[in-house]
Amino acid sequence: MMIPRKKTALAAALALALGGALGGCASTGAAAGAEPMSARAASLPDSKRFDLTEPSYDLFRHKKLVNTTVQQSFGFDIPNKRLFVAQLKNGSSSDANGDLAISRLDFSGNLKGHMYLKGFGHGVSIGVEPSGTASYLWVEVDPEGSSARGTRLARFKFVDGQTLTNTSSALTKYTPVAGSTGVSATIDPVNKRLAMRYKTSGWRIAVYDLADVKAKRYEPLVDVAQPSQNGETFQGYALYGRYFYTLYGTAYSDDNPVPGNSRLSTIDLNTGQRVAGPTLTKAGGTLTHREPEGLAIFRTDGGQMRLFIGFASGAQGDRRSNLFYKNVLIG
């Protein structure tokens, strides 16, 4: 059932009354002290979408990050011309503990700074929020499971050289859907919206106005089930307008030779249906290893929109970062 997004006492009362009838959303009848979640809305404004069949172009290849593990995700601070890449921190226990390394790069791929995060998650996706000359990151936090996945979101200022734990006072934590797991986020930098991917009985996608999440008003603009991708390995996502882009695939191997199995799809968040893909991408086809890792949205100074696709390359113990993009919009 869907209810129009209205910040009124009536809407709040209806949300409390309906509770679990809003399939997939956490109950609004939460315990005392919990942050409430409101009823979902009907739709996002219309927008264009990226043509996944068009060629991809290089931003950079074979760039070093602060650690030597595979990159997991990335995002741009467009006004301040910064790029942030998340990866598991070096060390055999990092995946189990949810320990991450964040590299700050310029748009040429030069390493300019780093942070370490202890007890956060797997880095499936990160959001980047410019605020004046500062960059704030949105990262999963408070992980659970043998391969740590976040249960909440954390927002914090990027400070070069700093190490944060998941109990640091520098964090602000958010729980848009209580009791969910596998929580991660990305930000649409043009429309100032946050998309959260999370799991209850299955994987779901919720989109919020970024300002609402920061104010802990959890009133989703949309909340839909993520369409199945037939068991393929999920590797990242991005949000632009009404469309949600997903990346699936694995590294080259004897069972996955060139051109590989890296595929992109487009989901219309107003219907919850896939409207394009899965489309094979051959971006960076000559890379060694070539493991798909991460998607992000970017707008150039001239207004061109780009969907960036990340790949890890290089030998084990010396993984490198590679970014490519598509720039043709349709619709």
XYZ file of N, CA and C in Angstrom, residues 174-268:
285
model
N 22.392 6.881 11.860
C 21.026 6.954 11.368
C 20.473 5.542 11.200
N 19.197 5.380 11.545
C 18.531 4.083 11.417
C 17.219 4.270 10.666
N 17.263 4.440 9.350
C 16.019 4.653 8.596
C 15.048 3.485 8.674
N 15.579 2.242 8.702
C 14.720 1.060 8.795
C 15.256 0.187 9.924
N 14.605 0.252 11.075
C 15.054 -0.505 12.236
C 15.012 -2.001 11.953
N 16.039 -2.705 12.411
C 16.087 -4.154 12.262
C 16.591 -4.637 10.926
N 16.987 -3.732 10.042
C 17.481 -4.140 8.725
C 18.959 -4.500 8.800
N 19.413 -5.235 7.808
C 20.817 -5.644 7.708
C 21.325 -5.302 6.314
N 22.632 -5.502 6.109
C 23.210 -5.235 4.794
C 23.037 -3.799 4.363
N 23.008 -2.876 5.316
C 22.698 -1.473 5.035
C 23.879 -0.779 4.364
N 23.606 -0.012 3.318
C 24.617 0.840 2.685
C 23.893 1.967 1.964
N 24.646 2.945 1.466
C 24.006 4.127 0.889
C 24.820 4.696 -0.255
N 24.132 5.459 -1.097
C 24.765 6.284 -2.118
C 23.979 7.585 -2.199
N 24.569 8.619 -2.793
C 23.912 9.919 -2.892
C 23.819 10.348 -4.347
N 22.635 10.815 -4.724
C 22.435 11.475 -6.007
C 22.890 12.917 -5.821
N 24.057 13.301 -6.392
C 24.610 14.623 -6.109
C 23.858 15.761 -6.780
N 23.050 15.453 -7.777
C 22.306 16.481 -8.497
C 21.000 16.806 -7.788
N 20.280 15.768 -7.369
C 18.957 15.945 -6.772
C 18.970 15.898 -5.251
N 20.148 15.730 -4.666
C 20.321 15.754 -3.209
C 19.423 14.722 -2.521
N 19.486 13.504 -3.066
C 18.744 12.406 -2.458
C 19.690 11.286 -2.065
N 19.303 10.551 -1.045
C 20.078 9.406 -0.572
C 19.300 8.134 -0.854
N 19.959 7.157 -1.468
C 19.381 5.832 -1.662
C 20.037 4.875 -0.685
N 19.224 4.138 0.028
C 19.729 3.130 0.955
C 19.307 1.754 0.470
N 20.271 0.869 0.321
C 19.980 -0.528 0.019
C 20.048 -1.291 1.341
N 19.047 -2.121 1.576
C 18.992 -2.808 2.865
C 18.235 -4.125 2.704
N 18.325 -4.950 3.728
C 17.681 -6.255 3.670
C 16.789 -6.450 4.884
N 15.541 -6.856 4.620
C 14.665 -7.340 5.677
C 14.395 -8.805 5.358
N 13.246 -9.117 4.773
C 13.030 -10.480 4.284
C 13.670 -10.676 2.915
N 13.992 -9.584 2.238
C 14.684 -9.580 0.953
C 15.321 -8.226 0.753
N 16.045 -8.042 -0.348
C 16.725 -6.779 -0.605
C 15.748 -5.721 -1.084
N 15.907 -4.510 -0.522
C 15.040 -3.399 -0.870
C 15.869 -2.143 -1.120
N 15.238 -1.168 -1.790
C 15.853 0.127 -2.082
C 14.905 1.208 -1.594
N 15.396 2.082 -0.729
C 14.606 3.219 -0.262
C 15.334 4.501 -0.636
N 14.584 5.498 -1.078
C 15.155 6.798 -1.449
C 14.532 7.877 -0.579
N 15.399 8.752 -0.065
C 14.985 9.832 0.826
C 15.577 11.155 0.341
N 14.913 12.247 0.680
C 15.583 13.540 0.585
C 16.722 13.538 1.588
N 17.901 13.950 1.138
C 19.069 13.926 2.015
C 18.836 14.765 3.273
N 18.196 15.915 3.107
C 17.940 16.782 4.261
C 17.052 16.092 5.289
N 16.097 15.277 4.824
C 15.227 14.563 5.753
C 16.007 13.538 6.572
N 16.887 12.794 5.922
C 17.670 11.804 6.657
C 18.549 12.492 7.701
N 19.179 13.584 7.316
C 20.040 14.302 8.264
C 19.243 14.784 9.479
N 17.976 15.126 9.253
C 17.110 15.554 10.355
C 16.437 14.367 11.049
N 16.747 13.152 10.620
C 16.177 11.914 11.148
C 14.658 11.867 10.969
N 14.226 12.410 9.850
C 12.849 12.244 9.398
C 12.881 11.183 8.293
N 12.533 9.987 8.621
C 12.694 8.870 7.684
C 11.410 8.650 6.901
N 11.181 9.533 5.941
C 9.988 9.494 5.111
C 10.409 9.180 3.679
N 10.426 7.919 3.283
C 10.941 7.566 1.963
C 10.094 8.118 0.834
N 10.772 8.600 -0.179
C 10.085 9.006 -1.401
C 9.593 7.789 -2.167
N 10.405 6.739 -2.164
C 10.010 5.424 -2.680
C 10.698 4.366 -1.845
N 10.131 3.191 -1.822
C 10.729 2.032 -1.137
C 10.248 0.799 -1.884
N 11.140 0.167 -2.642
C 10.746 -0.933 -3.519
C 11.662 -2.130 -3.318
N 11.156 -3.299 -3.665
C 11.979 -4.500 -3.670
C 12.972 -4.432 -4.825
N 14.214 -4.836 -4.585
C 15.200 -4.870 -5.654
C 14.974 -6.104 -6.516
N 14.818 -5.930 -7.830
C 14.607 -7.096 -8.698
C 15.776 -8.069 -8.619
N 15.480 -9.346 -8.715
C 16.513 -10.379 -8.689
C 17.395 -10.300 -9.928
N 18.665 -10.636 -9.750
C 19.602 -10.679 -10.871
C 20.092 -12.114 -11.102
N 19.249 -13.067 -10.738
C 19.510 -14.487 -11.030
C 20.811 -14.987 -10.421
N 21.090 -14.555 -9.194
C 22.223 -15.093 -8.462
C 23.567 -14.500 -8.800
N 23.635 -13.523 -9.710
C 24.927 -12.906 -10.027
C 25.456 -12.118 -8.836
N 26.774 -11.943 -8.786
C 27.425 -11.283 -7.659
C 27.212 -9.780 -7.722
N 26.593 -9.224 -6.684
C 26.297 -7.793 -6.632
C 27.563 -7.018 -6.302
N 27.810 -5.920 -7.054
C 29.067 -5.206 -6.884
C 28.919 -3.686 -6.737
N 27.708 -3.147 -6.737
C 27.600 -1.714 -6.525
C 26.351 -1.122 -7.133
N 26.086 0.150 -6.761
C 24.894 0.819 -7.261
C 25.058 2.326 -7.224
N 24.183 3.012 -7.969
C 24.175 4.473 -8.017
C 22.755 4.944 -8.269
N 22.476 6.189 -7.871
C 21.165 6.793 -8.025
C 21.277 8.087 -8.804
N 20.415 8.242 -9.828
C 20.274 9.519 -10.526
C 18.827 9.680 -10.941
N 18.162 10.706 -10.412
C 16.759 10.924 -10.727
C 15.896 9.781 -10.245
N 15.035 9.274 -11.137
C 14.136 8.179 -10.758
C 14.741 6.802 -11.020
N 16.006 6.764 -11.445
C 16.610 5.490 -11.865
C 17.753 5.062 -10.949
N 17.804 3.773 -10.726
C 18.776 3.123 -9.841
C 19.600 2.168 -10.693
N 20.903 2.323 -10.670
C 21.800 1.540 -11.528
C 22.544 0.512 -10.685
N 22.638 -0.708 -11.187
C 23.304 -1.781 -10.457
C 24.416 -2.397 -11.297
N 25.412 -2.915 -10.597
C 26.571 -3.550 -11.219
C 26.744 -4.939 -10.628
N 26.895 -5.905 -11.514
C 27.088 -7.299 -11.112
C 28.292 -7.873 -11.852
N 28.890 -8.928 -11.256
C 29.952 -9.646 -11.963
C 31.082 -10.059 -11.050
N 32.039 -10.761 -11.645
C 33.206 -11.263 -10.923
C 34.468 -11.019 -11.753
N 35.609 -11.260 -11.131
C 36.889 -11.064 -11.811
C 37.099 -12.119 -12.898
N 37.965 -11.785 -13.838
C 38.368 -12.776 -14.828
C 38.869 -14.047 -14.128
N 38.552 -15.182 -14.724
C 39.009 -16.472 -14.208
C 38.852 -17.491 -15.321
N 39.268 -18.724 -15.054
C 39.090 -19.787 -16.042
C 37.610 -19.985 -16.368
N 36.766 -19.751 -15.361
C 35.327 -19.900 -15.566
C 34.672 -18.606 -16.048
N 35.441 -17.517 -16.075
C 34.916 -16.224 -16.499
C 35.967 -15.507 -17.358
N 36.224 -16.050 -18.536
C 37.268 -15.465 -19.397
C 36.789 -14.169 -20.054
N 37.719 -13.482 -20.718
C 37.394 -12.277 -21.480
C 36.245 -12.592 -22.459
N 35.193 -11.787 -22.556
C 35.041 -10.414 -22.051
C 34.503 -10.300 -20.644
N 34.398 -11.406 -19.917
C 33.921 -11.360 -18.549
C 32.413 -11.320 -18.438
N 31.946 -11.174 -17.192
C 30.503 -11.219 -16.937
C 29.993 -9.955 -16.237
N 30.716 -8.850 -16.328
C 30.306 -7.606 -15.669
C 29.121 -6.990 -16.406
N 28.030 -6.808 -15.679
C 26.798 -6.338 -16.304
C 26.161 -5.201 -15.521
N 25.538 -4.291 -16.256
C 24.829 -3.149 -15.695
C 23.336 -3.300 -15.930
N 22.545 -2.801 -14.982
C 21.096 -2.777 -15.147
C 20.544 -1.442 -14.655
N 19.366 -1.085 -15.155
C 18.666 0.121 -14.742
C 17.310 -0.262 -14.178
N 17.002 0.234 -12.977
C 15.727 -0.020 -12.321
C 14.957 1.294 -12.226
N 13.706 1.278 -12.665
C 12.812 2.419 -12.505
C 12.224 2.346 -11.096
